[in-house]
Structure formats: structure tokens, C-alpha cells
Amino acid sequence: MTATSDPAERLALVLAEGGLQRMTARVLAALLFTEQETMTAGEIAEALTISSGSVSTALKSLTGIGLIERVPAPGSRREHFRIREGAWATLMSNQNAVVTVMRDAAEQGIAATGPDSPAGRRLAEMRDFYDYLWREMPALIERWRADRAGSR
Amino acid sequence: MTATSDPAERLALVLAEGGLQRMTARVLAALLFTEQETMTAGEIAEALTISSGSVSTALKSLTGIGLIERVPAPGSRREHFRIREGAWATLMSNQNAVVTVMRDAAEQGIAATGPDSPAGRRLAEMRDFYDYLWREMPALIERWRADRAGSR
DNA sequence: TTGCATCTTCAGAAATCTCTGAAGGTTCGA
DNA sequence: TCGAACCTTCAGAGATTTCTGAAGATGCAA
């Protein structure tokens, strides 16, 4: 286990634990910690010493999730990328997809076992909890967005 | 990709995506969907057709996280297990550890880059968001616990 | 204390995932 | 239209993770 002292690499490690591919996490961290406004794929590959293929895959993935965006770069043939405004809220919202899946899984389980069996009761507790989150989480994030927009 | 129609297996898949080991997820799902009040390690191994070693590891892990508990079993030599009350809230709370780490990572990044650089500004947005979650999430879960306790 | 049923640990086999590198595509300027 | 710079895709090597099975530990009954 390489003990990384570089803050960017350390963050990448955490993001990787959280489910991102390792290289994808490193690319995101690089974009977060760079002193430039944007980076090109080539710059990222060089900075991290990884193959252009890996960078390409990572950028595709991050763009898909909505964490970064392609920036039109006048006068250059290269694609420029940067982290999007509100990326972290987006990341959180995506993770909330899990909440939906959990709730639905519980619901289907209840449908399959009936509500009055031991399994049904356990599943109902699960369903109620995720249903609660499903109702409350969007509001929580919305409040963040509103607060931030207001105070800027 | 095996298309599982069994609700338990499908849930296990989701839990696995969420970071649990595959066998650990399957064991949790088995305990959730069983019609018995509790299950022994042997029963789980048989139900899932996996080695006793895997079951043992999974149970150890789930117990450690606080999702299941060992139930004293009078008149039996075997250990009995069941899902704990409030397991889902516990799972959620654990995942919030990530929030702390993210906030701290951002904080350290700012300390390293200074707050007035492009990187510093990006990191500040990140820090503010996770700090917000760090303040709000525990309250959200606490409210759930209170509501549930009240309505029962 | 002995024997039995059960659980735990762990080394290594097997499955899985990840990254690279090279070939091919795309876009832009001239 | 051509060439150069850059990006994307993908097969396969290599690294990593995961599961099993067997040996050993544990706890209970008699």
C-alpha cells in the first residue's frame, strides 16, 4: 500500500472506494487540483503518467455522469475539460438512484412474500426507510442549491 | 450477465454495487428474505450454495458493520443470526463516513493550494457541499428514527 | 474429559477487473 | 483534398479480488 501524501492522489483513493474506477477517480482529482481553468486529455495523461486510452475512457465516464464538461476551445483542436458547477450535488443525486432501487427491491419483495410474514415485515421496514429518504433527499439537495445561489 | 428474477438475488446485486462484497450482500439478502425469524450459518450456506468459509466471513463483516446480530439460541449449539432493528439507518450512517472523508480531503487540498487559486476555489465549493451534508444528514436520519419510534 | 457438531481462518485456485498500446477515426488548417 | 494532431476503441496481458476447501479451533453434552 503506497502511502500517498499528495492530496490529489489521496482524494482519488477515496473516490475509488466510493465506486469510481481508479483511473477515473485520478482524472477527476487532477481536474479538481489543477491550477489551470481547464485541462486537455493530453495534459491529463501527462500529469498522471497514464495511457491516453485510460484518459479517454475516464473522461467519457465522467462526462456521462455529469461531473465534468467539455469546454469549447477556440483556436485549438484539442478538447478542454473542467469540473462542472455543482458537480458534487450531481454526484450525490446520482447516488440517490440507489435509494430508488432499494425501495423498489423491498416493494417487490413484499409483493412476492406477502406483508404478514416475517420477511414481509422486515421488507416493510426497509421499504419505509428508503421511501423516507426518497422523499427527503431531493429536498435536502435542493436546499443546498438554493442557499448557494442566494449567497453568491 | 445472469438475469436474476429472484428478488433476493436482485437486491444482493444492488447491495454489491453499493460496495458490499458479493457474498456478503447475498447473505444479507438471504437474512432479509427468509421466512424464518433467524438463520444459522449452516442454513445460509445451504440456501445460497456457498462455502461455509464464505458465510463465516460475510457474517463477521455484517456483524461488524452492525447490520445483523447474533441471537442467543437456547437449546442449540449453533449460532443464530438476524437483521437488526434499524439496520438500514445504520447502513446509511456508515455511508456518511464518506462525507466526512470528502470534506476533509477538500480541506486539506485548500490548505495545500491556498484559497485564492482556481484549485482553491473548486475545492472550496466541494468543501462547502460536504460540510453541508455533514451537518444535515445526521438530523435527517435522526428524524426518521424519531418518527418511527413515535408511530409504533 | 471425550466426542461431536459447528464455526473460523487462510493459502491458493479461479474469476474478474483494469490498463495499456496500437490501430483506426475525426477534425481542422492549409 | 491532404496531412497533422489528437482522440477513441478494443483485444489481451497483467494485476487484483474473491471464493473455496481443508485444517484447526471452539463450545457443548454426556
mmCIF file of C-alpha atoms (C1' of nucleotides) in Angstrom:
data_model
loop_
_atom_site.group_PDB
_atom_site.id
_atom_site.type_symbol
_atom_site.label_atom_id
_atom_site.label_comp_id
_atom_site.label_asym_id
_atom_site.label_seq_id
_atom_site.Cartn_x
_atom_site.Cartn_y
_atom_site.Cartn_z
ATOM 1 C CA MET A 1 0.000 0.000 0.000
ATOM 2 C CA THR A 2 1.665 3.187 -1.171
ATOM 3 C CA ALA A 3 1.207 5.888 1.422
ATOM 4 C CA THR A 4 0.367 8.846 -0.775
ATOM 5 C CA SER A 5 0.940 12.230 0.712
ATOM 6 C CA ASP A 6 -0.261 14.100 -2.356
ATOM 7 C CA PRO A 7 -3.738 15.427 -1.515
ATOM 8 C CA ALA A 8 -4.970 14.814 -5.053
ATOM 9 C CA GLU A 9 -3.949 11.182 -5.003
ATOM 10 C CA ARG A 10 -5.416 10.726 -1.602
ATOM 11 C CA LEU A 11 -8.747 12.087 -2.733
ATOM 12 C CA ALA A 12 -8.619 9.836 -5.765
ATOM 13 C CA LEU A 13 -8.261 6.903 -3.445
ATOM 14 C CA VAL A 14 -11.381 7.879 -1.551
ATOM 15 C CA LEU A 15 -13.355 8.386 -4.719
ATOM 16 C CA ALA A 16 -12.228 4.971 -5.877
ATOM 17 C CA GLU A 17 -13.516 3.415 -2.677
ATOM 18 C CA GLY A 18 -16.775 5.175 -3.377
ATOM 19 C CA GLY A 19 -17.219 3.234 -6.563
ATOM 20 C CA LEU A 20 -15.364 5.110 -9.288
ATOM 21 C CA GLN A 21 -12.760 3.334 -11.363
ATOM 22 C CA ARG A 22 -9.305 4.097 -10.153
ATOM 23 C CA MET A 23 -8.173 5.971 -13.237
ATOM 24 C CA THR A 24 -11.482 7.791 -13.446
ATOM 25 C CA ALA A 25 -11.019 8.934 -9.878
ATOM 26 C CA ARG A 26 -7.494 10.107 -10.588
ATOM 27 C CA VAL A 27 -8.623 12.089 -13.597
ATOM 28 C CA LEU A 28 -11.344 13.771 -11.573
ATOM 29 C CA ALA A 29 -8.863 14.613 -8.843
ATOM 30 C CA ALA A 30 -6.449 16.009 -11.411
ATOM 31 C CA LEU A 31 -9.146 18.291 -12.795
ATOM 32 C CA LEU A 32 -10.026 19.357 -9.291
ATOM 33 C CA PHE A 33 -6.495 20.165 -8.201
ATOM 34 C CA THR A 34 -5.041 21.672 -11.344
ATOM 35 C CA GLU A 35 -4.200 25.363 -11.227
ATOM 36 C CA GLN A 36 -5.417 25.768 -14.783
ATOM 37 C CA GLU A 37 -9.005 26.561 -15.628
ATOM 38 C CA THR A 38 -9.283 23.560 -17.919
ATOM 39 C CA MET A 39 -7.177 20.610 -18.999
ATOM 40 C CA THR A 40 -6.899 18.684 -22.227
ATOM 41 C CA ALA A 41 -6.824 14.927 -22.433
ATOM 42 C CA GLY A 42 -3.164 15.077 -23.327
ATOM 43 C CA GLU A 43 -2.300 17.217 -20.323
ATOM 44 C CA ILE A 44 -4.103 14.846 -18.014
ATOM 45 C CA ALA A 45 -2.360 11.819 -19.468
ATOM 46 C CA GLU A 46 0.985 13.501 -18.998
ATOM 47 C CA ALA A 47 0.241 14.736 -15.491
ATOM 48 C CA LEU A 48 -0.833 11.295 -14.294
ATOM 49 C CA THR A 49 1.512 9.258 -16.482
ATOM 50 C CA ILE A 50 -1.248 7.062 -17.785
ATOM 51 C CA SER A 51 -2.200 5.980 -21.275
ATOM 52 C CA SER A 52 -4.321 8.166 -23.496
ATOM 53 C CA GLY A 53 -6.752 5.301 -23.689
ATOM 54 C CA SER A 54 -7.353 5.370 -19.978
ATOM 55 C CA VAL A 55 -7.863 9.109 -20.031
ATOM 56 C CA SER A 56 -10.329 8.843 -22.849
ATOM 57 C CA THR A 57 -12.353 6.217 -21.033
ATOM 58 C CA ALA A 58 -12.299 8.193 -17.807
ATOM 59 C CA LEU A 59 -13.381 11.415 -19.452
ATOM 60 C CA LYS A 60 -16.192 9.658 -21.217
ATOM 61 C CA SER A 61 -17.390 8.205 -17.977
ATOM 62 C CA LEU A 62 -17.129 11.452 -16.020
ATOM 63 C CA THR A 63 -18.904 13.351 -18.740
ATOM 64 C CA GLY A 64 -21.650 10.762 -18.761
ATOM 65 C CA ILE A 65 -22.193 11.065 -15.034
ATOM 66 C CA GLY A 66 -22.315 14.819 -15.404
ATOM 67 C CA LEU A 67 -19.339 15.630 -13.216
ATOM 68 C CA ILE A 68 -17.230 17.303 -15.879
ATOM 69 C CA GLU A 69 -17.932 19.095 -19.107
ATOM 70 C CA ARG A 70 -16.294 19.600 -22.439
ATOM 71 C CA VAL A 71 -15.365 23.235 -22.927
ATOM 72 C CA PRO A 72 -15.325 24.693 -26.414
ATOM 73 C CA ALA A 73 -11.753 25.713 -27.055
ATOM 74 C CA PRO A 74 -11.417 28.377 -29.707
ATOM 75 C CA GLY A 75 -8.225 28.215 -31.674
ATOM 76 C CA SER A 76 -7.316 24.739 -30.568
ATOM 77 C CA ARG A 77 -8.051 21.370 -31.942
ATOM 78 C CA ARG A 78 -7.937 19.784 -28.545
ATOM 79 C CA GLU A 79 -10.844 19.190 -26.274
ATOM 80 C CA HIS A 80 -10.753 21.041 -22.997
ATOM 81 C CA PHE A 81 -12.400 19.710 -19.855
ATOM 82 C CA ARG A 82 -13.309 21.087 -16.479
ATOM 83 C CA ILE A 83 -15.344 20.136 -13.446
ATOM 84 C CA ARG A 84 -18.934 21.305 -13.685
ATOM 85 C CA GLU A 85 -20.598 23.758 -11.393
ATOM 86 C CA GLY A 86 -22.480 21.791 -8.785
ATOM 87 C CA ALA A 87 -20.684 18.585 -9.621
ATOM 88 C CA TRP A 88 -20.796 17.350 -6.054
ATOM 89 C CA ALA A 89 -24.509 17.787 -5.753
ATOM 90 C CA THR A 90 -24.813 15.889 -9.002
ATOM 91 C CA LEU A 91 -22.672 13.075 -7.685
ATOM 92 C CA MET A 92 -24.864 12.892 -4.617
ATOM 93 C CA SER A 93 -28.037 12.848 -6.669
ATOM 94 C CA ASN A 94 -26.704 10.004 -8.745
ATOM 95 C CA GLN A 95 -26.000 8.032 -5.647
ATOM 96 C CA ASN A 96 -29.604 8.538 -4.744
ATOM 97 C CA ALA A 97 -30.546 6.329 -7.604
ATOM 98 C CA VAL A 98 -29.540 3.606 -5.198
ATOM 99 C CA VAL A 99 -32.262 4.736 -2.856
ATOM 100 C CA THR A 100 -34.881 4.189 -5.511
ATOM 101 C CA VAL A 101 -33.563 0.770 -6.341
ATOM 102 C CA MET A 102 -33.551 -0.255 -2.711
ATOM 103 C CA ARG A 103 -37.075 0.939 -2.187
ATOM 104 C CA ASP A 104 -38.283 -0.867 -5.282
ATOM 105 C CA ALA A 105 -36.447 -4.033 -4.349
ATOM 106 C CA ALA A 106 -38.193 -4.021 -0.991
ATOM 107 C CA GLU A 107 -41.525 -3.346 -2.633
ATOM 108 C CA GLN A 108 -41.112 -6.253 -5.000
ATOM 109 C CA GLY A 109 -40.044 -8.444 -2.163
ATOM 110 C CA ILE A 110 -43.207 -7.639 -0.272
ATOM 111 C CA ALA A 111 -45.256 -8.347 -3.352
ATOM 112 C CA ALA A 112 -43.586 -11.741 -3.561
ATOM 113 C CA THR A 113 -43.783 -12.764 0.077
ATOM 114 C CA GLY A 114 -46.901 -11.031 1.324
ATOM 115 C CA PRO A 115 -46.870 -8.360 4.028
ATOM 116 C CA ASP A 116 -47.679 -10.531 7.025
ATOM 117 C CA SER A 117 -44.811 -12.962 7.027
ATOM 118 C CA PRO A 118 -41.566 -12.365 8.900
ATOM 119 C CA ALA A 119 -39.910 -11.495 5.607
ATOM 120 C CA GLY A 120 -42.754 -9.166 4.748
ATOM 121 C CA ARG A 121 -42.336 -7.267 7.963
ATOM 122 C CA ARG A 122 -38.587 -6.903 7.524
ATOM 123 C CA LEU A 123 -39.055 -5.774 3.969
ATOM 124 C CA ALA A 124 -41.664 -3.256 5.048
ATOM 125 C CA GLU A 125 -39.233 -1.625 7.440
ATOM 126 C CA MET A 126 -36.716 -1.431 4.661
ATOM 127 C CA ARG A 127 -39.239 -0.048 2.223
ATOM 128 C CA ASP A 128 -40.403 2.609 4.666
ATOM 129 C CA PHE A 129 -36.877 3.780 5.321
ATOM 130 C CA TYR A 130 -35.875 4.130 1.707
ATOM 131 C CA ASP A 131 -39.192 5.674 0.886
ATOM 132 C CA TYR A 132 -38.474 8.277 3.519
ATOM 133 C CA LEU A 133 -35.084 9.001 2.040
ATOM 134 C CA TRP A 134 -36.539 9.100 -1.419
ATOM 135 C CA ARG A 135 -38.882 11.821 -0.279
ATOM 136 C CA GLU A 136 -36.373 13.813 1.754
ATOM 137 C CA MET A 137 -33.083 13.664 -0.104
ATOM 138 C CA PRO A 138 -34.037 15.716 -3.147
ATOM 139 C CA ALA A 139 -35.303 18.464 -0.868
ATOM 140 C CA LEU A 140 -32.038 18.420 1.038
ATOM 141 C CA ILE A 141 -30.003 18.902 -2.099
ATOM 142 C CA GLU A 142 -32.404 21.448 -3.472
ATOM 143 C CA ARG A 143 -31.985 23.482 -0.337
ATOM 144 C CA TRP A 144 -28.253 23.439 -0.849
ATOM 145 C CA ARG A 145 -28.609 24.691 -4.364
ATOM 146 C CA ALA A 146 -30.958 27.444 -3.244
ATOM 147 C CA ASP A 147 -28.746 28.515 -0.340
ATOM 148 C CA ARG A 148 -25.726 28.657 -2.551
ATOM 149 C CA ALA A 149 -27.445 30.561 -5.316
ATOM 150 C CA GLY A 150 -28.716 33.049 -2.763
ATOM 151 C CA SER A 151 -25.410 33.716 -1.064
ATOM 152 C CA ARG A 152 -23.405 34.291 -4.193
ATOM 153 C CA MET B 1 -24.791 -11.359 -17.142
ATOM 154 C CA THR B 2 -27.258 -13.667 -15.470
ATOM 155 C CA ALA B 3 -30.672 -12.074 -15.419
ATOM 156 C CA THR B 4 -31.858 -12.913 -11.942
ATOM 157 C CA SER B 5 -35.539 -12.786 -11.362
ATOM 158 C CA ASP B 6 -35.326 -13.788 -7.722
ATOM 159 C CA PRO B 7 -35.959 -10.612 -5.719
ATOM 160 C CA ALA B 8 -33.394 -11.597 -3.097
ATOM 161 C CA GLU B 9 -30.655 -12.106 -5.646
ATOM 162 C CA ARG B 10 -31.534 -8.903 -7.369
ATOM 163 C CA LEU B 11 -31.259 -6.967 -4.140
ATOM 164 C CA ALA B 12 -27.932 -8.631 -3.440
ATOM 165 C CA LEU B 13 -26.703 -7.343 -6.756
ATOM 166 C CA VAL B 14 -27.627 -3.784 -5.838
ATOM 167 C CA LEU B 15 -26.001 -4.066 -2.445
ATOM 168 C CA ALA B 16 -22.874 -5.369 -4.130
ATOM 169 C CA GLU B 17 -22.787 -2.343 -6.408
ATOM 170 C CA GLY B 18 -23.060 -0.241 -3.296
ATOM 171 C CA GLY B 19 -19.784 -1.570 -2.012
ATOM 172 C CA LEU B 20 -20.537 -4.806 -0.178
ATOM 173 C CA GLN B 21 -18.727 -7.982 -1.163
ATOM 174 C CA ARG B 22 -20.862 -10.150 -3.325
ATOM 175 C CA MET B 23 -21.219 -12.999 -0.878
ATOM 176 C CA THR B 24 -21.776 -10.587 1.976
ATOM 177 C CA ALA B 25 -24.578 -8.987 0.024
ATOM 178 C CA ARG B 26 -26.123 -12.343 -0.726
ATOM 179 C CA VAL B 27 -26.035 -13.347 2.905
ATOM 180 C CA LEU B 28 -27.718 -10.113 3.927
ATOM 181 C CA ALA B 29 -30.386 -10.610 1.308
ATOM 182 C CA ALA B 30 -30.943 -14.171 2.483
ATOM 183 C CA LEU B 31 -31.476 -12.999 6.038
ATOM 184 C CA LEU B 32 -33.851 -10.359 4.785
ATOM 185 C CA PHE B 33 -35.975 -12.654 2.667
ATOM 186 C CA THR B 34 -36.100 -15.786 4.800
ATOM 187 C CA GLU B 35 -39.417 -16.717 6.302
ATOM 188 C CA GLN B 36 -37.700 -17.815 9.487
ATOM 189 C CA GLU B 37 -37.039 -15.453 12.348
ATOM 190 C CA THR B 38 -33.348 -16.278 12.349
ATOM 191 C CA MET B 39 -30.915 -18.361 10.340
ATOM 192 C CA THR B 40 -27.812 -20.298 11.255
ATOM 193 C CA ALA B 41 -24.591 -20.152 9.303
ATOM 194 C CA GLY B 42 -25.246 -23.654 8.045
ATOM 195 C CA GLU B 43 -28.710 -22.796 6.789
ATOM 196 C CA ILE B 44 -27.380 -19.789 4.934
ATOM 197 C CA ALA B 45 -24.613 -21.795 3.325
ATOM 198 C CA GLU B 46 -27.118 -24.372 2.186
ATOM 199 C CA ALA B 47 -29.640 -21.840 0.944
ATOM 200 C CA LEU B 48 -27.082 -19.985 -1.152
ATOM 201 C CA THR B 49 -24.939 -22.979 -2.071
ATOM 202 C CA ILE B 50 -21.754 -21.312 -0.952
ATOM 203 C CA SER B 51 -18.929 -22.491 1.236
ATOM 204 C CA SER B 52 -19.134 -22.237 4.972
ATOM 205 C CA GLY B 53 -15.994 -20.156 4.821
ATOM 206 C CA SER B 54 -17.673 -17.506 2.746
ATOM 207 C CA VAL B 55 -20.644 -17.452 5.092
ATOM 208 C CA SER B 56 -18.413 -17.063 8.078
ATOM 209 C CA THR B 57 -16.562 -14.149 6.541
ATOM 210 C CA ALA B 58 -19.779 -12.475 5.480
ATOM 211 C CA LEU B 59 -21.404 -12.842 8.881
ATOM 212 C CA LYS B 60 -18.337 -11.445 10.557
ATOM 213 C CA SER B 61 -18.384 -8.457 8.277
ATOM 214 C CA LEU B 62 -22.115 -7.808 8.627
ATOM 215 C CA THR B 63 -21.924 -8.099 12.370
ATOM 216 C CA GLY B 64 -19.045 -5.672 12.401
ATOM 217 C CA ILE B 65 -20.959 -3.088 10.412
ATOM 218 C CA GLY B 66 -23.878 -3.512 12.756
ATOM 219 C CA LEU B 67 -26.392 -4.734 10.212
ATOM 220 C CA ILE B 68 -27.049 -8.123 11.760
ATOM 221 C CA GLU B 69 -26.816 -9.571 15.225
ATOM 222 C CA ARG B 70 -26.037 -12.880 16.828
ATOM 223 C CA VAL B 71 -29.082 -14.214 18.633
ATOM 224 C CA PRO B 72 -28.666 -16.387 21.702
ATOM 225 C CA ALA B 73 -30.138 -19.741 20.784
ATOM 226 C CA PRO B 74 -31.265 -21.778 23.741
ATOM 227 C CA GLY B 75 -31.078 -25.480 23.225
ATOM 228 C CA SER B 76 -28.946 -25.267 20.148
ATOM 229 C CA ARG B 77 -25.269 -25.327 19.632
ATOM 230 C CA ARG B 78 -25.483 -23.252 16.534
ATOM 231 C CA GLU B 79 -25.278 -19.516 16.256
ATOM 232 C CA HIS B 80 -28.415 -17.815 15.065
ATOM 233 C CA PHE B 81 -28.389 -14.538 13.152
ATOM 234 C CA ARG B 82 -30.934 -11.961 12.155
ATOM 235 C CA ILE B 83 -31.092 -8.480 10.714
ATOM 236 C CA ARG B 84 -31.017 -5.810 13.378
ATOM 237 C CA GLU B 85 -33.723 -3.302 14.062
ATOM 238 C CA GLY B 86 -32.869 -0.118 12.231
ATOM 239 C CA ALA B 87 -30.267 -1.817 10.080
ATOM 240 C CA TRP B 88 -30.962 0.395 7.109
ATOM 241 C CA ALA B 89 -30.475 3.579 9.025
ATOM 242 C CA THR B 90 -27.215 2.119 10.265
ATOM 243 C CA LEU B 91 -26.115 1.316 6.741
ATOM 244 C CA MET B 92 -26.889 4.866 5.716
ATOM 245 C CA SER B 93 -24.977 6.311 8.624
ATOM 246 C CA ASN B 94 -21.959 4.245 7.741
ATOM 247 C CA GLN B 95 -22.037 5.546 4.227
ATOM 248 C CA ASN B 96 -21.927 9.013 5.684
ATOM 249 C CA ALA B 97 -18.394 8.348 6.785
ATOM 250 C CA VAL B 98 -17.621 9.065 3.157
ATOM 251 C CA VAL B 99 -18.990 12.546 3.602
ATOM 252 C CA THR B 100 -16.505 13.279 6.322
ATOM 253 C CA VAL B 101 -13.621 11.990 4.298
ATOM 254 C CA MET B 102 -14.613 14.058 1.313
ATOM 255 C CA ARG B 103 -14.909 17.193 3.368
ATOM 256 C CA ASP B 104 -11.543 16.614 4.970
ATOM 257 C CA ALA B 105 -9.899 15.860 1.658
ATOM 258 C CA ALA B 106 -11.154 19.166 0.311
ATOM 259 C CA GLU B 107 -9.991 20.964 3.414
ATOM 260 C CA GLN B 108 -6.522 19.532 3.097
ATOM 261 C CA GLY B 109 -6.451 20.420 -0.561
ATOM 262 C CA ILE B 110 -7.245 24.024 0.248
ATOM 263 C CA ALA B 111 -4.548 24.059 2.861
ATOM 264 C CA ALA B 112 -2.113 22.837 0.232
ATOM 265 C CA THR B 113 -3.092 25.119 -2.639
ATOM 266 C CA GLY B 114 -4.304 28.248 -0.922
ATOM 267 C CA PRO B 115 -7.869 29.508 -1.199
ATOM 268 C CA ASP B 116 -7.427 32.042 -3.989
ATOM 269 C CA SER B 117 -6.221 29.861 -6.801
ATOM 270 C CA PRO B 118 -8.523 28.169 -9.294
ATOM 271 C CA ALA B 119 -7.969 24.894 -7.474
ATOM 272 C CA GLY B 120 -8.668 26.580 -4.163
ATOM 273 C CA ARG B 121 -11.994 27.849 -5.398
ATOM 274 C CA ARG B 122 -13.043 24.478 -6.745
ATOM 275 C CA LEU B 123 -12.036 22.790 -3.536
ATOM 276 C CA ALA B 124 -13.947 25.346 -1.507
ATOM 277 C CA GLU B 125 -17.145 24.519 -3.365
ATOM 278 C CA MET B 126 -16.544 20.879 -2.663
ATOM 279 C CA ARG B 127 -15.761 21.502 0.974
ATOM 280 C CA ASP B 128 -18.877 23.624 1.465
ATOM 281 C CA PHE B 129 -21.117 20.982 -0.040
ATOM 282 C CA TYR B 130 -19.841 18.116 2.032
ATOM 283 C CA ASP B 131 -19.807 20.274 5.096
ATOM 284 C CA TYR B 132 -23.465 20.976 4.489
ATOM 285 C CA LEU B 133 -24.230 17.279 4.180
ATOM 286 C CA TRP B 134 -22.184 16.539 7.236
ATOM 287 C CA ARG B 135 -24.368 18.924 9.199
ATOM 288 C CA GLU B 136 -27.704 17.862 7.735
ATOM 289 C CA MET B 137 -27.542 14.108 7.239
ATOM 290 C CA PRO B 138 -27.448 13.029 10.869
ATOM 291 C CA ALA B 139 -30.519 15.158 11.550
ATOM 292 C CA LEU B 140 -32.341 13.568 8.644
ATOM 293 C CA ILE B 141 -31.723 10.088 9.948
ATOM 294 C CA GLU B 142 -32.488 11.102 13.476
ATOM 295 C CA ARG B 143 -35.843 12.395 12.346
ATOM 296 C CA TRP B 144 -36.573 9.031 10.793
ATOM 297 C CA ARG B 145 -35.746 7.250 14.000
ATOM 298 C CA ALA B 146 -37.945 9.613 15.981
ATOM 299 C CA ASP B 147 -40.882 9.368 13.564
ATOM 300 C CA ARG B 148 -40.719 5.618 13.572
ATOM 301 C CA ALA B 149 -40.450 5.359 17.323
ATOM 302 C CA GLY B 150 -43.413 7.687 17.660
ATOM 303 C CA SER B 151 -45.714 5.862 15.272
ATOM 304 C CA ARG B 152 -45.175 2.419 16.674
ATOM 305 C "C1'" DT C 1 -12.660 -35.476 29.735
ATOM 306 C "C1'" DT C 2 -14.087 -37.126 25.325
ATOM 307 C "C1'" DG C 3 -16.514 -36.865 21.113
ATOM 308 C "C1'" DC C 4 -19.335 -34.399 18.030
ATOM 309 C "C1'" DA C 5 -21.205 -30.592 15.585
ATOM 310 C "C1'" DT C 6 -20.184 -26.283 14.206
ATOM 311 C "C1'" DC C 7 -17.598 -22.257 13.157
ATOM 312 C "C1'" DT C 8 -13.242 -19.764 11.764
ATOM 313 C "C1'" DT C 9 -9.094 -18.991 9.333
ATOM 314 C "C1'" DC C 10 -6.190 -18.861 5.459
ATOM 315 C "C1'" DA C 11 -3.453 -20.333 1.365
ATOM 316 C "C1'" DG C 12 -4.027 -20.826 -3.205
ATOM 317 C "C1'" DA C 13 -7.118 -21.563 -7.491
ATOM 318 C "C1'" DA C 14 -10.154 -19.227 -10.258
ATOM 319 C "C1'" DA C 15 -12.703 -15.499 -11.827
ATOM 320 C "C1'" DT C 16 -12.848 -10.694 -12.582
ATOM 321 C "C1'" DC C 17 -11.451 -6.235 -13.451
ATOM 322 C "C1'" DT C 18 -8.272 -2.716 -15.213
ATOM 323 C "C1'" DC C 19 -4.847 -0.650 -18.026
ATOM 324 C "C1'" DT C 20 -2.121 -0.298 -21.895
ATOM 325 C "C1'" DG C 21 -0.800 0.168 -26.620
ATOM 326 C "C1'" DA C 22 -1.728 0.103 -31.225
ATOM 327 C "C1'" DA C 23 -4.861 0.684 -34.981
ATOM 328 C "C1'" DG C 24 -8.294 3.495 -36.755
ATOM 329 C "C1'" DG C 25 -11.296 7.644 -36.729
ATOM 330 C "C1'" DT C 26 -12.152 12.540 -36.619
ATOM 331 C "C1'" DT C 27 -11.395 17.354 -37.073
ATOM 332 C "C1'" DC C 28 -9.136 21.323 -38.590
ATOM 333 C "C1'" DG C 29 -5.899 24.199 -41.183
ATOM 334 C "C1'" DA C 30 -3.734 24.963 -45.411
ATOM 335 C "C1'" DT D 1 -8.294 17.430 -50.732
ATOM 336 C "C1'" DC D 2 -4.299 16.335 -47.904
ATOM 337 C "C1'" DG D 3 -1.698 15.979 -43.775
ATOM 338 C "C1'" DA D 4 -1.063 16.582 -38.934
ATOM 339 C "C1'" DA D 5 -2.632 16.439 -34.348
ATOM 340 C "C1'" DC D 6 -5.482 14.477 -31.378
ATOM 341 C "C1'" DC D 7 -8.990 11.346 -29.641
ATOM 342 C "C1'" DT D 8 -11.425 6.824 -29.301
ATOM 343 C "C1'" DT D 9 -11.900 1.943 -29.271
ATOM 344 C "C1'" DC D 10 -10.761 -2.617 -28.066
ATOM 345 C "C1'" DA D 11 -8.214 -7.019 -27.521
ATOM 346 C "C1'" DG D 12 -5.326 -9.068 -24.494
ATOM 347 C "C1'" DA D 13 -1.611 -9.001 -20.670
ATOM 348 C "C1'" DG D 14 -1.335 -8.363 -16.058
ATOM 349 C "C1'" DA D 15 -2.911 -7.252 -11.535
ATOM 350 C "C1'" DT D 16 -6.351 -7.751 -8.172
ATOM 351 C "C1'" DT D 17 -10.105 -9.616 -5.868
ATOM 352 C "C1'" DT D 18 -12.921 -13.306 -4.413
ATOM 353 C "C1'" DC D 19 -14.250 -17.899 -3.209
ATOM 354 C "C1'" DT D 20 -13.427 -22.400 -1.830
ATOM 355 C "C1'" DG D 21 -11.903 -26.295 0.829
ATOM 356 C "C1'" DA D 22 -9.450 -28.217 4.328
ATOM 357 C "C1'" DA D 23 -7.231 -27.933 8.664
ATOM 358 C "C1'" DG D 24 -7.720 -26.265 13.122
ATOM 359 C "C1'" DA D 25 -10.311 -24.012 16.950
ATOM 360 C "C1'" DT D 26 -14.313 -23.752 19.825
ATOM 361 C "C1'" DG D 27 -18.065 -24.995 22.674
ATOM 362 C "C1'" DC D 28 -21.463 -28.108 24.365
ATOM 363 C "C1'" DA D 29 -23.411 -32.574 26.063
ATOM 364 C "C1'" DA D 30 -22.739 -36.635 28.383
#
